[in-house]
Coordinates of N, CA and C in Angstrom, one line a residue:
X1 N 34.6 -5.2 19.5 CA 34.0 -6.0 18.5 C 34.9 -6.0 17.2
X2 N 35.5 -7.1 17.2 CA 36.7 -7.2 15.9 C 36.1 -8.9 15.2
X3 N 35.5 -9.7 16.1 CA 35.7 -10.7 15.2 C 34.2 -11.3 15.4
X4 N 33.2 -11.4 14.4 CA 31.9 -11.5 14.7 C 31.0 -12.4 13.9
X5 N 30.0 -13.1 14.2 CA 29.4 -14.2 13.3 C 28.0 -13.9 13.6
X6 N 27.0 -13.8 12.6 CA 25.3 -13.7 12.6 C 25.0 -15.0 11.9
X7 N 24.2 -15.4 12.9 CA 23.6 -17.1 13.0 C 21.9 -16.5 13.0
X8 N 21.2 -17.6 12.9 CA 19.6 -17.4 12.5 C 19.1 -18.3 11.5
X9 N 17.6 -18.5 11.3 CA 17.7 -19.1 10.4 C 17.7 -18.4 9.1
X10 N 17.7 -19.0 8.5 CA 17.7 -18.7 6.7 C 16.0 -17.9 6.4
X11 N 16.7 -16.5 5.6 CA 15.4 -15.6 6.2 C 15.1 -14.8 7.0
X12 N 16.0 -15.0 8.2 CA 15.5 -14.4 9.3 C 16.1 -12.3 8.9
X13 N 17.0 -12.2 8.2 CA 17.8 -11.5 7.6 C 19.2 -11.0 8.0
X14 N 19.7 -12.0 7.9 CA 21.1 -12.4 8.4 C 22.3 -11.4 7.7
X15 N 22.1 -12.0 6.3 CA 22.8 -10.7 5.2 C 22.9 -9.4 5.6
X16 N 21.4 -8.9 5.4 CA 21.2 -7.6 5.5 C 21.9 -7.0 6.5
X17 N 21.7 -7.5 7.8 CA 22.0 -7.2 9.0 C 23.6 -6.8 8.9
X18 N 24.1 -7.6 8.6 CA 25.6 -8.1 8.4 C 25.9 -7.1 7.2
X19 N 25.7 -6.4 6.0 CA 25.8 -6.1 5.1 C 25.7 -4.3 6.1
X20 N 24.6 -4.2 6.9 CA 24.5 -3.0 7.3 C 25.3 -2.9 8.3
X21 N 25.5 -3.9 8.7 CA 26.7 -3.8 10.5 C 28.1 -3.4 10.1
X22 N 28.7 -3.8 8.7 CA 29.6 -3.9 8.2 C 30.0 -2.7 7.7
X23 N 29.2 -2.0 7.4 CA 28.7 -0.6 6.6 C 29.3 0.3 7.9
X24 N 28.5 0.3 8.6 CA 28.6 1.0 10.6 C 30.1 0.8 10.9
X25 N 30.5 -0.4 11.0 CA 31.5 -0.7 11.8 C 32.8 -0.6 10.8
X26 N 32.9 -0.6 9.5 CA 34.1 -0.7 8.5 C 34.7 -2.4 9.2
X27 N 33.7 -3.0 9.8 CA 34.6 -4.5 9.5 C 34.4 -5.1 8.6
X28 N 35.3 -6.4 7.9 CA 35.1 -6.4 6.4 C 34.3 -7.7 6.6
X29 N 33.3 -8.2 5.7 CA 32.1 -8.6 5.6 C 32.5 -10.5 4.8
X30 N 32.3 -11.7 5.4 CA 32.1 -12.1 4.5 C 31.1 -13.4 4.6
X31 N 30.4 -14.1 3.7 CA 29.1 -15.1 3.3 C 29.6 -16.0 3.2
X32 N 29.2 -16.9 4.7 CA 29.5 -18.4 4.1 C 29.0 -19.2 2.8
X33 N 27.6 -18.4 2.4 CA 27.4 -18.6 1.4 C 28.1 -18.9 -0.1
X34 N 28.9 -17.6 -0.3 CA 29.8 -17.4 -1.4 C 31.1 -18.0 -1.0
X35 N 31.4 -18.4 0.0 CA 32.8 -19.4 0.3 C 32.4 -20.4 0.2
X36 N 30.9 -21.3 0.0 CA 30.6 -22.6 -0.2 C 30.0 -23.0 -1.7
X37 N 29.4 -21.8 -2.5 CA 28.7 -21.9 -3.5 C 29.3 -21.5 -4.7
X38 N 28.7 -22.2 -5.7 CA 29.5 -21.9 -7.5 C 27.8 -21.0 -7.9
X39 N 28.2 -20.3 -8.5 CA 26.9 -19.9 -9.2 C 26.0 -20.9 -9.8
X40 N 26.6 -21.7 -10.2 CA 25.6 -23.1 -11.3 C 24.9 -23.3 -10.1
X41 N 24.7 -23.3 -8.6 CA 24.2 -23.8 -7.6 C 25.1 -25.2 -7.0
X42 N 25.9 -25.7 -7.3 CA 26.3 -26.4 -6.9 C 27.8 -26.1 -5.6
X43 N 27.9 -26.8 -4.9 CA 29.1 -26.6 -4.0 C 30.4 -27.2 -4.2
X44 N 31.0 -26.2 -3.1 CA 32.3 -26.8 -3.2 C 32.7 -27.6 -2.1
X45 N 33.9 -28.4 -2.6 CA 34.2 -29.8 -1.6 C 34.4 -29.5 0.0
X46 N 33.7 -30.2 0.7 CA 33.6 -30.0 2.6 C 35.4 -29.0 2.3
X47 N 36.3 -29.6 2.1 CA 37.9 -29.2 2.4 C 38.2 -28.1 1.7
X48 N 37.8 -27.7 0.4 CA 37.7 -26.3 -0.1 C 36.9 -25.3 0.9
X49 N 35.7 -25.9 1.3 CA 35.0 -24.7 2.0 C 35.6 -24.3 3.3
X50 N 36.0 -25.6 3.9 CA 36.4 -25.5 5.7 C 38.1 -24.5 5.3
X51 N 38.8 -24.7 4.2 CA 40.5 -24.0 3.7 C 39.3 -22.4 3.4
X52 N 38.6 -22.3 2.6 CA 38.0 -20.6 2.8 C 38.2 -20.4 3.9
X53 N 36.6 -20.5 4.9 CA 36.8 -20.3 6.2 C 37.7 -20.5 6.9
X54 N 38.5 -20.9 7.2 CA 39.8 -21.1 7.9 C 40.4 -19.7 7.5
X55 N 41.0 -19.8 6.2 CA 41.6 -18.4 5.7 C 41.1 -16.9 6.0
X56 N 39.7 -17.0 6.4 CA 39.0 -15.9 6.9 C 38.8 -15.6 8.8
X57 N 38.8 -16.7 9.2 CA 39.3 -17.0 10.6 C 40.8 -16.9 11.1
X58 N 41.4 -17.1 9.9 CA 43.1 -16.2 10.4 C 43.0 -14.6 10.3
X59 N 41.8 -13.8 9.7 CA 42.4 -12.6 10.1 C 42.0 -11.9 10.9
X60 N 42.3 -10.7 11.3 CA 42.2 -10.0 12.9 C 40.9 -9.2 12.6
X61 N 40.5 -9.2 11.4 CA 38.9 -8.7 11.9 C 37.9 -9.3 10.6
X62 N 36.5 -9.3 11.1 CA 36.0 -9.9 10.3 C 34.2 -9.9 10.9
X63 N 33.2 -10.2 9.9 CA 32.3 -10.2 10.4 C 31.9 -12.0 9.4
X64 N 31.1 -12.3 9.7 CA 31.2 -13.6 9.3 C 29.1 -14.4 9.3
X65 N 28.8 -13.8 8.0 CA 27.5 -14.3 7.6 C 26.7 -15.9 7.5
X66 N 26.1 -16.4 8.1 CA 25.4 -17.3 7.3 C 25.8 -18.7 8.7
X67 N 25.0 -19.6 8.6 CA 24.6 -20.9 9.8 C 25.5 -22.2 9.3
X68 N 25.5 -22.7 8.5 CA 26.4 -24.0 8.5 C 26.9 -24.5 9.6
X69 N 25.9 -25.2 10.1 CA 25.9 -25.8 11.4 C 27.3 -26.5 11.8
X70 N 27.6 -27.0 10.8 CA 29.3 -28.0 10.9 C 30.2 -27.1 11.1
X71 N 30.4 -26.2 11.1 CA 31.3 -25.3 10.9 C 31.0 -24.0 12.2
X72 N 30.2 -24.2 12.7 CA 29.4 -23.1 14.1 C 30.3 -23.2 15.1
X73 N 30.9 -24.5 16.0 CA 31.7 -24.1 16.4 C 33.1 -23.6 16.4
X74 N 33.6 -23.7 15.5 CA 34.7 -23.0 15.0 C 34.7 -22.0 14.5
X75 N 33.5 -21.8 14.5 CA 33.2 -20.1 14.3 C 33.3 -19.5 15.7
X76 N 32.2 -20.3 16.8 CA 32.1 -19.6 17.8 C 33.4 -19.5 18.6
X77 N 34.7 -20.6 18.4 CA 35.3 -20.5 19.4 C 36.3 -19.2 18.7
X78 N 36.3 -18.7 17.6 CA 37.1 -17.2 17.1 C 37.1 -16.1 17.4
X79 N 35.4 -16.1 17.4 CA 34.5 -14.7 17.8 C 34.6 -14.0 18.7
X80 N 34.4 -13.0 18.5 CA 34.1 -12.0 19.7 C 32.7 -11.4 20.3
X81 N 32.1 -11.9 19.5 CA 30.7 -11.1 19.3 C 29.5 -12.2 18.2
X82 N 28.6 -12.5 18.8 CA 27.7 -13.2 18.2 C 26.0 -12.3 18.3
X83 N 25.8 -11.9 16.8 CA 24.4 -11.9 16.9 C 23.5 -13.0 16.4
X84 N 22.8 -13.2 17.3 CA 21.3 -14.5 16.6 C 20.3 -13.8 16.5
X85 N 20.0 -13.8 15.3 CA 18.7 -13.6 14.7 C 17.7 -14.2 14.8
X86 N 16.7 -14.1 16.1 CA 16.3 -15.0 16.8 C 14.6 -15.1 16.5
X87 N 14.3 -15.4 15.4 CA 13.1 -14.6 14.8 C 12.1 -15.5 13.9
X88 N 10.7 -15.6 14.2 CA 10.0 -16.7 14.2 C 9.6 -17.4 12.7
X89 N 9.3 -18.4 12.7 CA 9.3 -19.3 11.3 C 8.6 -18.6 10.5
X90 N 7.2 -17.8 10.4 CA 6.7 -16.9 9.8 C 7.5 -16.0 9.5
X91 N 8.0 -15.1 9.9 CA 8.8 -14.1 9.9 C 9.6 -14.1 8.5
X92 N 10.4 -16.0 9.3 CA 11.5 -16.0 8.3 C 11.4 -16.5 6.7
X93 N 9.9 -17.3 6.6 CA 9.3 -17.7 5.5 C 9.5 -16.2 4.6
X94 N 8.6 -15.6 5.3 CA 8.2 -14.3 4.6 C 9.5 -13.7 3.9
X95 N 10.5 -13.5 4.5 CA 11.7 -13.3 4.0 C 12.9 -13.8 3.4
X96 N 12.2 -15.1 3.1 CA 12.7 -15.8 1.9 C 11.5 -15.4 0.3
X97 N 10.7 -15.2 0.4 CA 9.5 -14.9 -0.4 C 10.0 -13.2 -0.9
X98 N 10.4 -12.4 0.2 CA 10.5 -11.4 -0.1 C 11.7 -10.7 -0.8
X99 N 12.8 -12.0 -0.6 CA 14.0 -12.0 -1.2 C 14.2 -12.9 -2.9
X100 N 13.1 -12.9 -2.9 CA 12.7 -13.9 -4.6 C 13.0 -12.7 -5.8
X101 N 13.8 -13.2 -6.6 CA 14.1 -12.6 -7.8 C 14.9 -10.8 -7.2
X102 N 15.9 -11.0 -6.3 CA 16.5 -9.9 -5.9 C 17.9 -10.6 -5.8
X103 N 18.9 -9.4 -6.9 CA 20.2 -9.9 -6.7 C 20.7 -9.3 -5.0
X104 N 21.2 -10.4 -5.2 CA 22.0 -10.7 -3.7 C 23.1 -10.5 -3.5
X105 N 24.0 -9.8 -3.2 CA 25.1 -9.8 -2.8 C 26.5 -11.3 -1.8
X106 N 25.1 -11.8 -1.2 CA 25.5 -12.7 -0.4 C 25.4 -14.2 -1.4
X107 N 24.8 -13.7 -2.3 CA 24.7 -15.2 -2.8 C 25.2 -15.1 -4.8
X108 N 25.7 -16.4 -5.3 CA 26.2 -16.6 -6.2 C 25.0 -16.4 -7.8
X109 N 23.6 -16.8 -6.9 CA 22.7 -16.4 -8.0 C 21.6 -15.9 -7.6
X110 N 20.7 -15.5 -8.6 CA 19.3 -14.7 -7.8 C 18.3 -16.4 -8.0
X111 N 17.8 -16.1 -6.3 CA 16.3 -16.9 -6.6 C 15.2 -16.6 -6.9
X112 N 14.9 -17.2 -7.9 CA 13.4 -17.2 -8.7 C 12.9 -18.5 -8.5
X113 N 11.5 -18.6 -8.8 CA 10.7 -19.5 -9.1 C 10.7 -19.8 -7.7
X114 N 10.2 -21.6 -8.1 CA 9.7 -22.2 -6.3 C 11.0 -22.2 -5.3
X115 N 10.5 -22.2 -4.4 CA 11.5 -22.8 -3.2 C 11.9 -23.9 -2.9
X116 N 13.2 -24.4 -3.3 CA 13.2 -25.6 -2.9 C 12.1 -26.4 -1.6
X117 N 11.5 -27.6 -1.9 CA 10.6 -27.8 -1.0 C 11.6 -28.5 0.8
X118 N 12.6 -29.1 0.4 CA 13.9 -29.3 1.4 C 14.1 -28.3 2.0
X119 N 14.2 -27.2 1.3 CA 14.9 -25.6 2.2 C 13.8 -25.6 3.4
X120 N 12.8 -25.4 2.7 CA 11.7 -24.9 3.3 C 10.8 -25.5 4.6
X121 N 11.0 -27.3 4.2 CA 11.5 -27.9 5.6 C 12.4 -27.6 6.7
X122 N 13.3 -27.2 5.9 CA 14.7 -26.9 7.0 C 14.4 -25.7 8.0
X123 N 13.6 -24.9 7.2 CA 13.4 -23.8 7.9 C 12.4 -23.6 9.1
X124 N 11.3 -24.8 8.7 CA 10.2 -24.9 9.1 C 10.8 -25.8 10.8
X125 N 11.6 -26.7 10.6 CA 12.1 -27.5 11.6 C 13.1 -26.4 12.3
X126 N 13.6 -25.5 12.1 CA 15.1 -24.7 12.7 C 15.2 -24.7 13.8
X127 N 13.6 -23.9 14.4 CA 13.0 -24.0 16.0 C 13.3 -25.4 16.8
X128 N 13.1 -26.4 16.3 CA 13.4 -27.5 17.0 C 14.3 -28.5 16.7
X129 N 15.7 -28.0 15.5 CA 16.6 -29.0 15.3 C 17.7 -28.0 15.7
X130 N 17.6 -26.6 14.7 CA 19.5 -26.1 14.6 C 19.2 -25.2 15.8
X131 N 18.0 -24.2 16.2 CA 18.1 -23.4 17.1 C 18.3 -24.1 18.6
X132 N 18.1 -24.6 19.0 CA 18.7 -25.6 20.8 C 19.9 -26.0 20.3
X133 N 20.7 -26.0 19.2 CA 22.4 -26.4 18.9 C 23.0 -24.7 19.3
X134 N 22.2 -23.7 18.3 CA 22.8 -22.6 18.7 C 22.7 -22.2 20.3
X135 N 21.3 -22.0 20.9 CA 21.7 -22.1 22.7 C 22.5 -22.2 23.3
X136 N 22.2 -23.7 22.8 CA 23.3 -24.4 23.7 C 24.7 -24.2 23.2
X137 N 25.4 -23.6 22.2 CA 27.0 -23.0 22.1 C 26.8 -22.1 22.5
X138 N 25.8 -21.3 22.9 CA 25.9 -19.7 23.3 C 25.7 -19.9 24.8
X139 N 25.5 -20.7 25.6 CA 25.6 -21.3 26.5 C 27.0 -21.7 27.3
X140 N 27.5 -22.3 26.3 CA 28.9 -22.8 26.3 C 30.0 -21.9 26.4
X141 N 29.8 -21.0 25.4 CA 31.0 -19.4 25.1 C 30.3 -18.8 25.8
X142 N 29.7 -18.8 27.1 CA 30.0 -17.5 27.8 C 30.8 -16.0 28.0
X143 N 31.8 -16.3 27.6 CA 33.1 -15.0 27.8 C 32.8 -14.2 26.2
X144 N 31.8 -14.8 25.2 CA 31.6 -14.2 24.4 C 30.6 -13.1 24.1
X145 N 30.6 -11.5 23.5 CA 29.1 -11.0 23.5 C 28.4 -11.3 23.1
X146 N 26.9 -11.6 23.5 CA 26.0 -12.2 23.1 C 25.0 -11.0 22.9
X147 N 23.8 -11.1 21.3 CA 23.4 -9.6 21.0 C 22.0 -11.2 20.3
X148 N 21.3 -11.3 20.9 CA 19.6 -12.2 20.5 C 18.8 -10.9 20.2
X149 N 18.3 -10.8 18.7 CA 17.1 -10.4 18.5 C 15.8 -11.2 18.0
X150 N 14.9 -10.6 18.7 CA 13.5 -11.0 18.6 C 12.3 -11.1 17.3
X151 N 12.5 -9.6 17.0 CA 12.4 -9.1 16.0 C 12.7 -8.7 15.0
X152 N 12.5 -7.9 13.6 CA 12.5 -7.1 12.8 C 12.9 -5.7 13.4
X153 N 11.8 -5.6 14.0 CA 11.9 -4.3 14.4 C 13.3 -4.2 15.6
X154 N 13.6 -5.1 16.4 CA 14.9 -4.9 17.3 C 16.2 -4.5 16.5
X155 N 16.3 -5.3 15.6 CA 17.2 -5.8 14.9 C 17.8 -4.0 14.3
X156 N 16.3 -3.5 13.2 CA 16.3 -2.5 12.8 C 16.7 -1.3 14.3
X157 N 15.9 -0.8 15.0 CA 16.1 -0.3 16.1 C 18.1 -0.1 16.5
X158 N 18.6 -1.3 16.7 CA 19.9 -1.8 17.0 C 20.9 -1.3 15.9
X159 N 20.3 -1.4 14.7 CA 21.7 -1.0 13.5 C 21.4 0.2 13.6
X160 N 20.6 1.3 13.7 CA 19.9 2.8 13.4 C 20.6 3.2 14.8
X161 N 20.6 2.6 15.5 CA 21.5 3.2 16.5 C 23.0 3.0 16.6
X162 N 23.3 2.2 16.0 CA 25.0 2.2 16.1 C 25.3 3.7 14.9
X163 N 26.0 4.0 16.0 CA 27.2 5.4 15.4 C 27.9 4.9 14.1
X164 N 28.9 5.2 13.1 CA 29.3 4.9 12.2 C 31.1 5.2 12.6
X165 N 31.8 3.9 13.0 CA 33.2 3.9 13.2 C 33.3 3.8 11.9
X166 N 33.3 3.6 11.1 CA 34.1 3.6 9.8 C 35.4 4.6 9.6
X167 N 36.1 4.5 9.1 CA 37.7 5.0 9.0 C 37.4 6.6 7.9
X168 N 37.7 7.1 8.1 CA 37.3 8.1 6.9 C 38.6 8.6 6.2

């Protein structure tokens, strides 16, 4: 496991996951988030973002946070190792709600107040627009590891068990 991407929806706790795998494994960590976002909330141009990622897909190890659908397969065809966070629309609401007004590491600013009502569509649809895109690449990259959790609790379970390679 040297080159790895966590897909899910938004909420499901993708960061975290990635933030603690990273921790375990000493691979170095990074958010598509913060390669696409300015703090003001606004983005950067499709060709700035795709020259980040690219620059982070040239090196020999890497763990690689966050869904951006346009960009999935060119993630998947890098990878060595894919976890999905495979975890239900309730689940993932709740942990958008639970992540309100908490600085983030993964992200450029903290969210407060409402949720965008768009996001929250997006999230509500995931099950039946972006999750059958993810399948079906994980279908596709066969030759790649494949690690689907269900839950919270798996998820948790799965990181408490990995040993700590980290370099000392």
């Amino acid at each position: 496991m040297q080159r790895v991407i966590v897909i899910g929806c938004p909420g499901s706790g993708k960061s975290t996951f990635s933030r603690q795998l990273s921790y375990k494994t000493g691979l170095p960590l990074f958010h598509l988030d913060l390669l696409n976002c300015n703090k003001d909330k606004t983005t950067v141009s499709r060709d700035v973002f795709i020259d980040r990622l690219k620059q982070v897909l040239e090196k020999d190890r890497w763990i690689i946070d966050g869904n951006y659908g346009n960009t999935l397969e060119m993630r998947f065809e890098q990878c060595d190792t894919i976890y999905f966070l495979d975890l239900s629309v309730d689940v993932c609401l709740a942990g958008i709600e639970e992540r309100k007004g908490k600085e983030r590491p993964d992200m450029p600013w903290i969210e407060t107040g409402e949720t965008d009502p768009e996001f929250i569509a997006f999230v509500k649809r995931y099950n039946q627009v972006s999750r059958p895109q993810v399948l079906e690449l994980i279908e596709r990259y066969k030759d790649k590891h494949v690690i689907i959790f269900k839950s919270r609790h798996e998820i948790n379970d799965y990181i408490n068990g990995i040993e700590s390679i980290r370099e000392i």
